[in-house]
mmCIF file of C-alpha atoms in Angstrom:
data_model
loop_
_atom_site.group_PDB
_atom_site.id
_atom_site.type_symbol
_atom_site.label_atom_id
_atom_site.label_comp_id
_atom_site.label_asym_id
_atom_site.label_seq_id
_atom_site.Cartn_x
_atom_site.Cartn_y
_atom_site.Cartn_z
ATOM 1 C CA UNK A 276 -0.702 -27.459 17.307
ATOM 2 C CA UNK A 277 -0.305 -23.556 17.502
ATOM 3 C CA UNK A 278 -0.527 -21.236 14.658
ATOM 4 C CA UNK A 279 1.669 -18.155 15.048
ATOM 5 C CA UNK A 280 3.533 -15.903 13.190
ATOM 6 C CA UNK A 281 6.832 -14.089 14.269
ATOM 7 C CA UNK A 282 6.376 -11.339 16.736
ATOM 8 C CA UNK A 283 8.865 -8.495 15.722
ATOM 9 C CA UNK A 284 11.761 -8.347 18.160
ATOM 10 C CA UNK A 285 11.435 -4.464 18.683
ATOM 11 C CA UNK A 286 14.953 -3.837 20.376
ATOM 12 C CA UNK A 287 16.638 -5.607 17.388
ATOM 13 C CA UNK A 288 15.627 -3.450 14.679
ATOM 14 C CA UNK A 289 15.622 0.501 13.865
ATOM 15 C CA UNK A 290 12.014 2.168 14.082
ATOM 16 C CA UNK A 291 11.340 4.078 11.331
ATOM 17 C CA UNK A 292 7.614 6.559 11.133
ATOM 18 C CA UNK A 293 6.669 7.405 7.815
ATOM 19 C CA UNK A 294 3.809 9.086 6.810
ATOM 20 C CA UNK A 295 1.034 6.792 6.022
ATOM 21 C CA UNK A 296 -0.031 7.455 3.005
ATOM 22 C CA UNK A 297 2.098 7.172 0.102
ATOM 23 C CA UNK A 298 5.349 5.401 2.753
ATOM 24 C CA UNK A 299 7.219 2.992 1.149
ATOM 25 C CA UNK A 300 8.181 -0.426 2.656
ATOM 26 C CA UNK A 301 10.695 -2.961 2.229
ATOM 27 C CA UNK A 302 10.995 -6.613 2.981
ATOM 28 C CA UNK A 303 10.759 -7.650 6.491
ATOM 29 C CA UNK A 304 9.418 -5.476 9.755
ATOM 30 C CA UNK A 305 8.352 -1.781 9.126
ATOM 31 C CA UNK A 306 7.046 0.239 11.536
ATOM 32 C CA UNK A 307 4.087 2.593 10.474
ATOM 33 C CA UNK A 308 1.335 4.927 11.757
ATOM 34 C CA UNK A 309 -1.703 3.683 10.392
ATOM 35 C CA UNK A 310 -3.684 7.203 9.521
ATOM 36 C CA UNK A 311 -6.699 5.996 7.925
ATOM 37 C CA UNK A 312 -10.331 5.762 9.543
ATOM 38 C CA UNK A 313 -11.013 2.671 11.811
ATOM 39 C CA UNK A 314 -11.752 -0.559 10.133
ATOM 40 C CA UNK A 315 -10.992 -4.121 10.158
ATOM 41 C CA UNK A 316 -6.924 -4.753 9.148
ATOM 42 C CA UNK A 317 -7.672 -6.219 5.793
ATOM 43 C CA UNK A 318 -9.407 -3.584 4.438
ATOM 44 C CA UNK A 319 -7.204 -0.823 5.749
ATOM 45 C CA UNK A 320 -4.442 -2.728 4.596
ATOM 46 C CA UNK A 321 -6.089 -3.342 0.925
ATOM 47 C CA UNK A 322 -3.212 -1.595 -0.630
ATOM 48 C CA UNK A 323 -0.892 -4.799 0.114
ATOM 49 C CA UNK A 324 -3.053 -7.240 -0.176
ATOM 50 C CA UNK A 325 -0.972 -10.378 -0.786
ATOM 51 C CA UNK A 326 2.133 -8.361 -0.159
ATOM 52 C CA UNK A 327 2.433 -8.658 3.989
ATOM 53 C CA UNK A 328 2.671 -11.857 6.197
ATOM 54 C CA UNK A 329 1.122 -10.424 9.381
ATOM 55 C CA UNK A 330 0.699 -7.332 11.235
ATOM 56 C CA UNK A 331 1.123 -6.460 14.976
ATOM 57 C CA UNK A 332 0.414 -3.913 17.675
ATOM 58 C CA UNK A 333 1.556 -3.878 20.775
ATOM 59 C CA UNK A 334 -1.169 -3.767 23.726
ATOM 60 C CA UNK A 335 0.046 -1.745 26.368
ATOM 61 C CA UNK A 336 -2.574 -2.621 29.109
ATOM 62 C CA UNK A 337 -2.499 -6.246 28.256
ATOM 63 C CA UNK A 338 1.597 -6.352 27.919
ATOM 64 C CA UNK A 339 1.265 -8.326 24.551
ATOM 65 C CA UNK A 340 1.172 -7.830 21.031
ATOM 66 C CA UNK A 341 -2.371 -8.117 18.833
ATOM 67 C CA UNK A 342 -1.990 -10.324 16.047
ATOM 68 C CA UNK A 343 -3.836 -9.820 12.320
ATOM 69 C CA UNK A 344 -2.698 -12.180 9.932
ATOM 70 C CA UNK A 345 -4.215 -13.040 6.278
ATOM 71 C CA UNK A 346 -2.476 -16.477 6.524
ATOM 72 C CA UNK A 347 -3.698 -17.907 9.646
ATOM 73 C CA UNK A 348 -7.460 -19.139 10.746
ATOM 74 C CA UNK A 349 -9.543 -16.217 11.675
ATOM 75 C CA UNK A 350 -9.475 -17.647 15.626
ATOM 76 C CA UNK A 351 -5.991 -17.206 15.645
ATOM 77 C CA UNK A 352 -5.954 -13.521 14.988
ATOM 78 C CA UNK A 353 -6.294 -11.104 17.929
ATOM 79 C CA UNK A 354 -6.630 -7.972 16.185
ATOM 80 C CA UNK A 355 -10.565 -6.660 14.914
ATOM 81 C CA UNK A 356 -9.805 -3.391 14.148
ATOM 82 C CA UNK A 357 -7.099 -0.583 13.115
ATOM 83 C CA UNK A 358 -7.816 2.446 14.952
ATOM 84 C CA UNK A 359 -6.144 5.952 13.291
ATOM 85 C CA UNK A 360 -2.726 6.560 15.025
ATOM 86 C CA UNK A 361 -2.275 2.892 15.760
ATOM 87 C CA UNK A 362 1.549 2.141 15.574
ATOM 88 C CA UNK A 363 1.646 -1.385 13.933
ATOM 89 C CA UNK A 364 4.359 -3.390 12.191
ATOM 90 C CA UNK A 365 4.178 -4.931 9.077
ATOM 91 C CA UNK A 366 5.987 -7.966 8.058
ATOM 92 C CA UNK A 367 6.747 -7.406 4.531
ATOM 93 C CA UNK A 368 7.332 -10.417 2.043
ATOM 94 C CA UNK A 369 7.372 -8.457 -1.307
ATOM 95 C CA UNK A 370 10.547 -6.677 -1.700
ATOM 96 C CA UNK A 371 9.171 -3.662 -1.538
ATOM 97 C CA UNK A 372 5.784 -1.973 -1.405
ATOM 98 C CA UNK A 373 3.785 1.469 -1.282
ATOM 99 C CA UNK A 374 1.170 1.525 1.488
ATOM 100 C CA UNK A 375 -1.088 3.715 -0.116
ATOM 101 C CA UNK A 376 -3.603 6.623 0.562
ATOM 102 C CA UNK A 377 -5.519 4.509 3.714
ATOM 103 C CA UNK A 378 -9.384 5.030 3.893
ATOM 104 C CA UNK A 379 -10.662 8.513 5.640
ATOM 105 C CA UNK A 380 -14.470 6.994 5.325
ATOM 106 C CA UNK A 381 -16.941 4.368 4.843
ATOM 107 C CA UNK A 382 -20.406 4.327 3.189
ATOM 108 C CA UNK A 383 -22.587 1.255 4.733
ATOM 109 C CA UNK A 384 -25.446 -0.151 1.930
ATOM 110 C CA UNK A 385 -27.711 -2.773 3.866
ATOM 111 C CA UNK A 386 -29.184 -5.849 2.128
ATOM 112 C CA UNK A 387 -32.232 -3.811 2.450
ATOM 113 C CA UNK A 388 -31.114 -0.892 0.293
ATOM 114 C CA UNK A 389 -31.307 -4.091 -2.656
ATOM 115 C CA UNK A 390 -34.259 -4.418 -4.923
ATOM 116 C CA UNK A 391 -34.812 -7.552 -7.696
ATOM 117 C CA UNK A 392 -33.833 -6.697 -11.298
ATOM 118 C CA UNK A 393 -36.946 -8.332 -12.205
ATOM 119 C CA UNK A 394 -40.348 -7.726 -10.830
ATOM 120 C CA UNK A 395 -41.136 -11.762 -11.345
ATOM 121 C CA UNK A 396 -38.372 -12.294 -8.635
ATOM 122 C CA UNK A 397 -38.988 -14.498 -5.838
ATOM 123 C CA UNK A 398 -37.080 -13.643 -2.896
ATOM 124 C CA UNK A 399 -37.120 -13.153 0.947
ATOM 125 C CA UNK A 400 -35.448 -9.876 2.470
ATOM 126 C CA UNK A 401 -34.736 -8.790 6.194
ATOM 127 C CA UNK A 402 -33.377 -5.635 7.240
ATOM 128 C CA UNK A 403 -29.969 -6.669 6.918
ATOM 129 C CA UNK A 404 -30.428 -9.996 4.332
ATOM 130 C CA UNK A 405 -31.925 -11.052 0.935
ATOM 131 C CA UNK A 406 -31.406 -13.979 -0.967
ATOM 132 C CA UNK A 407 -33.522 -15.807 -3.624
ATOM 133 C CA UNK A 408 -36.177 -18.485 -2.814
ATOM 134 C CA UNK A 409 -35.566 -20.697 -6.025
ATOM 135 C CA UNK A 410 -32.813 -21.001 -8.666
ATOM 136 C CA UNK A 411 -34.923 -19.114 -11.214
ATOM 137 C CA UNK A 412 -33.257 -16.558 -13.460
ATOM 138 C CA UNK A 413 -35.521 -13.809 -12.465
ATOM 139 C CA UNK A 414 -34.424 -14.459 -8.523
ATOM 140 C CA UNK A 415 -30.597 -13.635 -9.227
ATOM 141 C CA UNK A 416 -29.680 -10.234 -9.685
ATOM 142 C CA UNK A 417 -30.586 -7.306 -7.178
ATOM 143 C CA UNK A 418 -29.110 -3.732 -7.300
ATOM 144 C CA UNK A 419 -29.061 -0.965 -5.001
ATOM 145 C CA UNK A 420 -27.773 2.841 -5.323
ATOM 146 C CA UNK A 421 -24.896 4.436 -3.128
ATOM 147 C CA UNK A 422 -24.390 7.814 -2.901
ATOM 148 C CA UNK A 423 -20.386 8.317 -2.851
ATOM 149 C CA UNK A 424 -18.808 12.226 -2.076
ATOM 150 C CA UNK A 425 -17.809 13.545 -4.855
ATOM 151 C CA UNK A 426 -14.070 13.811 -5.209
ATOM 152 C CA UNK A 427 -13.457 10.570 -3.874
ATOM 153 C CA UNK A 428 -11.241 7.449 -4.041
ATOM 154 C CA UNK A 429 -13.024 4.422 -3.794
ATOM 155 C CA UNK A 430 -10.289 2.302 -2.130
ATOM 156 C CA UNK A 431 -12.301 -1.160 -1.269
ATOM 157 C CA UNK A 432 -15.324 -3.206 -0.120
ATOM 158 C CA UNK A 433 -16.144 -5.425 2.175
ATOM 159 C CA UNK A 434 -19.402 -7.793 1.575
ATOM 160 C CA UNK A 435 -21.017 -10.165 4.641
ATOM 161 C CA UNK A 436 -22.598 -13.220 2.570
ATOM 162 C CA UNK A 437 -23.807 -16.885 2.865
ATOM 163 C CA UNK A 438 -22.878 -19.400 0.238
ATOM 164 C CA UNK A 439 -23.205 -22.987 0.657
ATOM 165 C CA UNK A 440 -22.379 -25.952 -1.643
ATOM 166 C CA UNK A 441 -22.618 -24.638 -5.297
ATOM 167 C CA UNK A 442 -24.269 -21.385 -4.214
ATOM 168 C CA UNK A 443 -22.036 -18.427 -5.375
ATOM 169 C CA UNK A 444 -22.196 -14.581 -4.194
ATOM 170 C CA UNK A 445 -21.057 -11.877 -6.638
ATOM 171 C CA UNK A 446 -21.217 -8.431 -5.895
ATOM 172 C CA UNK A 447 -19.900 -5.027 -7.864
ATOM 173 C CA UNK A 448 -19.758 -2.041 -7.455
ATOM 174 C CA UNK A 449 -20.413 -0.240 -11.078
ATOM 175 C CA UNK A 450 -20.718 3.232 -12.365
ATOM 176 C CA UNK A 451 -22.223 4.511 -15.646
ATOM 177 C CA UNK A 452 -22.917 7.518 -17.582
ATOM 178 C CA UNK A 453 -25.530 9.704 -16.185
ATOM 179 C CA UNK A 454 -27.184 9.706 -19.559
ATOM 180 C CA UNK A 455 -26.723 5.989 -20.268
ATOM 181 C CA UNK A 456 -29.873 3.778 -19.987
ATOM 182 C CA UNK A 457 -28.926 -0.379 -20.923
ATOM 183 C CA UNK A 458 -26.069 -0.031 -23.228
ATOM 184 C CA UNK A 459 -24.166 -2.973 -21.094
ATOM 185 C CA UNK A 460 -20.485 -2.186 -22.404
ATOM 186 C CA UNK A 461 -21.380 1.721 -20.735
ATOM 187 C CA UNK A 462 -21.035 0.005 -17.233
ATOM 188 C CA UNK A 463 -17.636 -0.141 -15.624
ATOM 189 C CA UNK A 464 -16.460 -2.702 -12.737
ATOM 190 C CA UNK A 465 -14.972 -0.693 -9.963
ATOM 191 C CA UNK A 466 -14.360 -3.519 -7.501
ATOM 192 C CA UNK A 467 -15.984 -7.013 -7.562
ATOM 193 C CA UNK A 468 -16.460 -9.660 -4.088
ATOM 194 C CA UNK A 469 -16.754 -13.150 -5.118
ATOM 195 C CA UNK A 470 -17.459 -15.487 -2.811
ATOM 196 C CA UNK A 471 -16.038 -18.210 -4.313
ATOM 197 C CA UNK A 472 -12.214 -16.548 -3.561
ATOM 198 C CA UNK A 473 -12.787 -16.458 0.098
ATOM 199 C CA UNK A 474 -15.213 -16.655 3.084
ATOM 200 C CA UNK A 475 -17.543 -13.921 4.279
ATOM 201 C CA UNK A 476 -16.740 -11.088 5.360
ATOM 202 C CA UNK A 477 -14.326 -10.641 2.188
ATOM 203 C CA UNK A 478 -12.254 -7.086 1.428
ATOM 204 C CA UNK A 479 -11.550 -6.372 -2.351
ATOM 205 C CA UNK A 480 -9.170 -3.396 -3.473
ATOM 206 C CA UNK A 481 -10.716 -1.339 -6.073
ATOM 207 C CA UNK A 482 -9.606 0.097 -9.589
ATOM 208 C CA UNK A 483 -8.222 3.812 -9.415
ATOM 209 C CA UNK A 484 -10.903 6.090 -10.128
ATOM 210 C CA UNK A 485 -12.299 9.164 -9.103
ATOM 211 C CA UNK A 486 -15.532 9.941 -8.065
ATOM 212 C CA UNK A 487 -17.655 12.330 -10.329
ATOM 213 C CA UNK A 488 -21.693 12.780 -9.576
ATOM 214 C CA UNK A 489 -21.900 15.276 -12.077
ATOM 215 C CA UNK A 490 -20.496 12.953 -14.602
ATOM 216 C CA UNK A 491 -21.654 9.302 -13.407
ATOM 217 C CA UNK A 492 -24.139 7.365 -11.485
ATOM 218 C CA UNK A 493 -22.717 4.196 -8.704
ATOM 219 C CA UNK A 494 -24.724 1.365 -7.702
ATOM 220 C CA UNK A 495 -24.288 -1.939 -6.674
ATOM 221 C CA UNK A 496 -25.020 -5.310 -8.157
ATOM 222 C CA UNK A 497 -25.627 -8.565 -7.042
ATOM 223 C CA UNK A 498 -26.110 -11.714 -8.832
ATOM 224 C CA UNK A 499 -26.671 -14.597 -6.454
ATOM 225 C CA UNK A 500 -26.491 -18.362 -8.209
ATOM 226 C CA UNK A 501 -27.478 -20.916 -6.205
ATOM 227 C CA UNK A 502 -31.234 -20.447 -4.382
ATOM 228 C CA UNK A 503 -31.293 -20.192 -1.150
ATOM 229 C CA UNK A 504 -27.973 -21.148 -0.530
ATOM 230 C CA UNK A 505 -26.859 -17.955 -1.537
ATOM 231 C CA UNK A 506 -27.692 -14.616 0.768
ATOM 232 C CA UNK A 507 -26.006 -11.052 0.975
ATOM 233 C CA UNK A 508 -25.690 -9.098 4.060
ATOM 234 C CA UNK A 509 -24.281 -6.068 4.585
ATOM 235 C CA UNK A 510 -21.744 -4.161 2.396
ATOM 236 C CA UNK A 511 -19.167 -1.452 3.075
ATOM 237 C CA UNK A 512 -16.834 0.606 0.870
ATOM 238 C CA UNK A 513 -14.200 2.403 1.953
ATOM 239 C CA UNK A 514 -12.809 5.834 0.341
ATOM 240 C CA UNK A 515 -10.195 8.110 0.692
ATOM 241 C CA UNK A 516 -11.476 11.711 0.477
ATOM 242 C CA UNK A 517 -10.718 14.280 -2.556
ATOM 243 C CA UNK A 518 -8.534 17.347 -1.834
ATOM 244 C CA UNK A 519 -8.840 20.423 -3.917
#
């Protein structure tokens, strides 16, 4: 059995550049200039998630187009990354759609930036992975700071991650008031990565908001139920820089 999607028929229909950001699409092919900073298709293209069937771009050494698709098996896709100034086309099946301000950076947190919640935590931690030994409570939750610029968009994240059986990965990224301490309904959910919605690496869009260090603190939190069937890896978040 093969697993494809339509390739767009380029001679058939009427290319069409808009500006990246903000550019408006419509059902079916549209033909864009993808202006953001390089990074796997389904987090530059967090905007319309569960909006688009598949993307392509056309390969001019190879002769053939590079397939990403969110619908297929990850082996069937032939495209890793979207480069700025890529040309791609975008199958639309929402009947319309804003591709919105695309990511101009990237902050990288390793699992090693994470420390326990608790000091009684039990847990093993490489450069790049941590995870609990047991299933005790004090072995679940781990946090680590980021450092976003200020003026920024926060316009995804992308977590690596191991879950297996009933083992389940949750990660946030939260901000608070500089001058809060453990009022809990002071902490606000910017974007969340479960990984019981999808396999590792998973892409979340986040909520609007703008970035404000004089205002607010950002860190990241982890709970992970399930022992050591549950591990984080690395996580990335992707912005869209301030102007003004």
């Amino acid at each position: 059995m093969v697993l494809a999607a339509a390739v767009p028929i380029v001679g058939a229909l009427s290319m069409t550049m808009p500006a990246a950001a903000g550019a408006q699409l419509t059902r079916g092919w549209n033909n864009v200039s993808y202006e953001g900073t390089s990074l796997p298709p389904s987090e530059a293209l967090a905007t319309l998630e569960g909006k688009y069937d598949s993307v392509y771009r056309w390969d001019a050494a190879a002769q053939q187009f590079d397939l990403f698709s969110p619908n297929v098996p990850g082996f069937v896709n032939s495209m890793d990354m979207l480069q700025k100034g890529d040309s791609v086309w975008i199958n639309l099946k929402a009947e319309s759609a804003e591709l919105g301000a695309q990511p101009t950076g990237i902050v990288a947190v390793p699992a090693s930036a994470f420390t326990p919640a608790s000091d009684l935590a039990i847990y093993e931690k490489t450069f790049n992975e941590i995870g609990p030994v047991g299933t005790d409570e004090a072995s679940k939750r781990y946090f680590a700071e980021v450092h976003l610029p200020q003026g920024a968009t926060v316009a995804s994240m992308t977590a690596a991650f191991a879950a297996s059986g009933a083992g389940v990965v949750q990660l946030r990224l939260d901000y608070t008031p500089i001058g809060n301490g453990a009022t809990s309904n002071q902490i606000f959910k910017l974007v969340e990565v479960n990984s019981s919605s999808g396999a590792s690496p998973k892409t979340e869009q986040a909520f609007a908001h703008t970035v404000d260090n004089s205002a607010n603190v950002y860190f990241l939190v982890v709970d992970l139920t399930g022992g050591p069937a549950t591990k984080l890896r690395g996580v990335s978040i992707a912005y869209t820089e301030g102007h003004g």
